[in-house]
XYZ file of C-alpha atoms in Angstrom:
245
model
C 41.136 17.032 13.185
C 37.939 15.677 15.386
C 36.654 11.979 14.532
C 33.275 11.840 16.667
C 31.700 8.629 17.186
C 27.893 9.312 18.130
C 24.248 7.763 18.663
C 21.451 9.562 16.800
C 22.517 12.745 17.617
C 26.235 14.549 17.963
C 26.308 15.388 21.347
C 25.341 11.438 21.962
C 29.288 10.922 22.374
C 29.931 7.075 21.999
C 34.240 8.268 21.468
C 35.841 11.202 20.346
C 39.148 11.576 19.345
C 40.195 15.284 18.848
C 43.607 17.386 18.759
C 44.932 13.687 18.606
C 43.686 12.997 22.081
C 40.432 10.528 23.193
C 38.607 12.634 25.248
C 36.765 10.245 27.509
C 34.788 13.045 29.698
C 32.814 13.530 26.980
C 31.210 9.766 26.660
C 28.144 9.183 27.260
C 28.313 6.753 30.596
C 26.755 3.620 29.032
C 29.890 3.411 26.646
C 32.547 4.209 29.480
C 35.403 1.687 29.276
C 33.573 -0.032 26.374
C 35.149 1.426 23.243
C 38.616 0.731 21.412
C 39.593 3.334 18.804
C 41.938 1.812 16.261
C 43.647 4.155 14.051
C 46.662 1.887 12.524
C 45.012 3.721 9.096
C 44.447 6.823 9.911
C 46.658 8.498 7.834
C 44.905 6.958 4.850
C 41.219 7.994 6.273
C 39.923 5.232 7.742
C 39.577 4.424 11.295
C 38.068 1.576 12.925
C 35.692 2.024 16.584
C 35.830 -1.340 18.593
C 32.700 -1.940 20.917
C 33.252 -4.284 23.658
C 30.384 -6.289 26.231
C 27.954 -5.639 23.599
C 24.334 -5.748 25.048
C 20.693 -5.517 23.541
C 20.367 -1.666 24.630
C 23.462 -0.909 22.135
C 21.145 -1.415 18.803
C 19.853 1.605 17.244
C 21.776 4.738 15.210
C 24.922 5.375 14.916
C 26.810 7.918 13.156
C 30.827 8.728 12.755
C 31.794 12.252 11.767
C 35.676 13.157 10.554
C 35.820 17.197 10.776
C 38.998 19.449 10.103
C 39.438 22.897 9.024
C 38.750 22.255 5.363
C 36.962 18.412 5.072
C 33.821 17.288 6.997
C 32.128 13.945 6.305
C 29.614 12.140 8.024
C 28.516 8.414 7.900
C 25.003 7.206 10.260
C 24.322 3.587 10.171
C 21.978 1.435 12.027
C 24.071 -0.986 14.336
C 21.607 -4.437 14.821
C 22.544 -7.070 18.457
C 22.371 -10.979 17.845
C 23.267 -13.479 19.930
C 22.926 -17.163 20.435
C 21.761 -18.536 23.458
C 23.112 -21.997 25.588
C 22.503 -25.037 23.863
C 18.523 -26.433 24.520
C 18.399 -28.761 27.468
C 15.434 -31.520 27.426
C 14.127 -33.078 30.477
C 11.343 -35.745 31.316
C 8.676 -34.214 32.923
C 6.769 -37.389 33.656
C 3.492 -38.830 32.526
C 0.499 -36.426 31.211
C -2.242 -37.137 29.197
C -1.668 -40.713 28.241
C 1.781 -39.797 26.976
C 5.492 -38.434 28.378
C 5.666 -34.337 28.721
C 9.099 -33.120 27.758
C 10.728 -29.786 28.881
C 13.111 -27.753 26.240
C 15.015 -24.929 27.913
C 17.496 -22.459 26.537
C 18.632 -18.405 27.910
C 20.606 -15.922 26.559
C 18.896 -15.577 22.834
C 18.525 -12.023 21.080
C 16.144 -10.740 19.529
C 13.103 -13.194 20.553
C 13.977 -16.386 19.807
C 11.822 -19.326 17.823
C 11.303 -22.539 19.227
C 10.106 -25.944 17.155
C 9.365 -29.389 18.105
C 10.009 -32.251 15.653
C 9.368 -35.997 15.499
C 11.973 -38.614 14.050
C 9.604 -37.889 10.326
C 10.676 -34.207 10.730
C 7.364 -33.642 10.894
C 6.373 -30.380 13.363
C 4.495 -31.427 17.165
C 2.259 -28.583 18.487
C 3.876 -27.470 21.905
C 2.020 -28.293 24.931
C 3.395 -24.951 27.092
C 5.972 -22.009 25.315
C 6.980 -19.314 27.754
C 9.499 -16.518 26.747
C 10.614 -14.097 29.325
C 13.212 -11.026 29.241
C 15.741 -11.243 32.005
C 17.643 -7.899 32.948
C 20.196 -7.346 30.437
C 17.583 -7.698 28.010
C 18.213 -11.279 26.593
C 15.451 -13.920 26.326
C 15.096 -16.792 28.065
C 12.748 -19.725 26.959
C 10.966 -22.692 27.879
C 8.487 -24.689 26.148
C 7.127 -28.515 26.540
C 5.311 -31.135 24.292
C 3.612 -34.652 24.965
C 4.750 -37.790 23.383
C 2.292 -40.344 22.658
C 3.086 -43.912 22.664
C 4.305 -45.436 19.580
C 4.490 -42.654 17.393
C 8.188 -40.612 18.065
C 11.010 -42.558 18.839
C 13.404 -39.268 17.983
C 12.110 -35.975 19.425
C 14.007 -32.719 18.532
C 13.875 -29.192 19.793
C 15.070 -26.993 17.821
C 15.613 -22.666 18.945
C 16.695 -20.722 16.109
C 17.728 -17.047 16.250
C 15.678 -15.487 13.083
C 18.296 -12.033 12.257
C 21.381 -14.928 12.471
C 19.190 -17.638 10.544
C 21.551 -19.950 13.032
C 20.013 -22.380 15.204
C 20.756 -24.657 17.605
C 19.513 -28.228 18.642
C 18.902 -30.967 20.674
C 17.535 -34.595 19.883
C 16.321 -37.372 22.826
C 15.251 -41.224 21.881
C 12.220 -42.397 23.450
C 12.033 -45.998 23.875
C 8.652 -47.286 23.424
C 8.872 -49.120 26.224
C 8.808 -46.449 28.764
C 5.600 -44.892 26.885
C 2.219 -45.547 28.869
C -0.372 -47.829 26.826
C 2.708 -49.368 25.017
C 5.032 -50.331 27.285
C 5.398 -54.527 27.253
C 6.826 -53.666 31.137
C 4.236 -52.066 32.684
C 1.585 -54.307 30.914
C 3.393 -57.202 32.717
C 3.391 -55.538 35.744
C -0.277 -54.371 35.870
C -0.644 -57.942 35.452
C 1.419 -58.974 37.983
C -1.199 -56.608 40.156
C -3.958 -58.433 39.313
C -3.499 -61.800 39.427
C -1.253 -61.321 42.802
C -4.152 -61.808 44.994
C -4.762 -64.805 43.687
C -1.216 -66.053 43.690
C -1.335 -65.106 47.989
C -4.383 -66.918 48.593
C -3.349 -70.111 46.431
C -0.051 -69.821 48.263
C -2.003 -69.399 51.644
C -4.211 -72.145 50.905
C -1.474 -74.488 50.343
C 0.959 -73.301 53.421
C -2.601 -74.133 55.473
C -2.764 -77.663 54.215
C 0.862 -78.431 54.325
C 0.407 -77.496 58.232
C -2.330 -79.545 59.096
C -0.977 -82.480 57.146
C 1.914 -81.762 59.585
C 0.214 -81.505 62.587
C -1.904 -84.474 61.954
C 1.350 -86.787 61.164
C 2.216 -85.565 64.507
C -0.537 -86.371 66.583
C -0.334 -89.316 64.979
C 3.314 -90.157 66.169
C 2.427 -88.836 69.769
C -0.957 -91.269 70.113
C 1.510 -93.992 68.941
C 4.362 -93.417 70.906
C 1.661 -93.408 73.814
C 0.160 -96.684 72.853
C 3.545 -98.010 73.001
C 4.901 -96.734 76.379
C 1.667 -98.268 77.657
C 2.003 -101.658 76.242
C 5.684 -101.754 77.407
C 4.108 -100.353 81.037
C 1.634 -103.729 81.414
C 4.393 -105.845 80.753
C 6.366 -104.998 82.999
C 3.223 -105.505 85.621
C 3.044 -109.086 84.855
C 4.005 -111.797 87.307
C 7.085 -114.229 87.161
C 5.489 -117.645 86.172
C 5.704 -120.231 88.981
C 8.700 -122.729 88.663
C 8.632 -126.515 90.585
């Protein structure tokens, strides 16, 4: 008896099992140390072919074949790759445009994943930037970015969803109003701060001059008197005794 596991065509070996022996020289390299037979149930027909590191390149036709002297049957099938991705990471990107850009990143989606921005209404934002790129192994990686505007999203979602799973996967960041440009009460203060600190210097100036005159008139002041007085103590001393009889 031969079971033949095989791509689109028979001589495509994924595993064979013949003359109840798995003849590995036959399979095809990409499937070399890759494949499990299980055959628990064979006696009852039915066997079981366990693909392992499954990769995008593995989707396509497939086709098992049980052959004997007197029974042949032969199954093809079309074997579809899904996989999730990481979870989406969101980063600040800084200040654009009179709002906050945010970054939403994910890799290792198959097929081509769909990305979606959402405010705290559930309500779609149009993406500033989406970039999807296929690494190597031939998984997708993707980035994409929106701008917040001040007081309109205090929840912001991204959302990447894998449409042959319909599975998806999410991440939600709260935006404080109060680090949004044109609403923030913070930097309003502080712009305000900017412009009346000139003002504030030269007032303090002003007064710091005055304060140091007063000073230095008080002591002038003090000096001319202590003068006046060393020179009245001076002349009496330079008087004469008065006569005595």
């Amino acid at each position: 008896m031969e079971i033949r596991w095989f791509r689109s065509r028979t001589s495509e070996v994924v595993h064979l099992y013949q003359g109840r022996q798995e003849l590995y020289s036959q399979q095809m390299v990409q499937f070399q140390n890759r494949t499990k037979l299980l055959k628990d149930d064979i006696m009852d027909g039915s066997v079981n072919l366990q693909l392992l590191g499954i990769i995008p390149a593995d989707e396509g036709l497939y086709g098992c074949r049980f052959l004997s002297s007197n029974f042949s049957r032969e199954a093809v099938w079309e074997l579809e790759v899904a996989g999730m991705g990481s979870d989406p990471h969101i980063s600040l990107e800084g200040f654009k445009e009179g709002g906050i850009q945010l970054k939403c990143s994910s890799s290792g989606w198959y097929p081509k994943p769909q990305a979606q921005w959402k405010d705290h209404k559930g309500q779609c934002l149009p993406p500033k930037m989406e970039a999807i790129v296929q690494d190597a192994q031939g998984l997708f990686n993707l980035e994409t970015s929106v701008i917040v505007q001040g007081g309109a999203h205090s929840n912001v979602s991204c959302s990447i969803q894998n449409s042959l799973l319909i599975q998806k996967k999410e991440f939600t960041i709260q935006i404080a109003d109060a680090f949004l440009p044109g609403t923030s009460p913070w930097k309003r203060a502080f712009l305000g701060s900017l412009v009346g600190l000139p003002f504030l210097l030269a007032f303090l100036l002003t007064l710091a001059l005055y304060f140091f005159q007063k000073q230095r008139r008080s002591q002038e002041k003090l000096k001319e008197q202590a003068e006046k007085d060393k020179g009245k103590q001076g002349k009496r001393r330079a008087l004469p005794a008065p006569l005595t009889s």
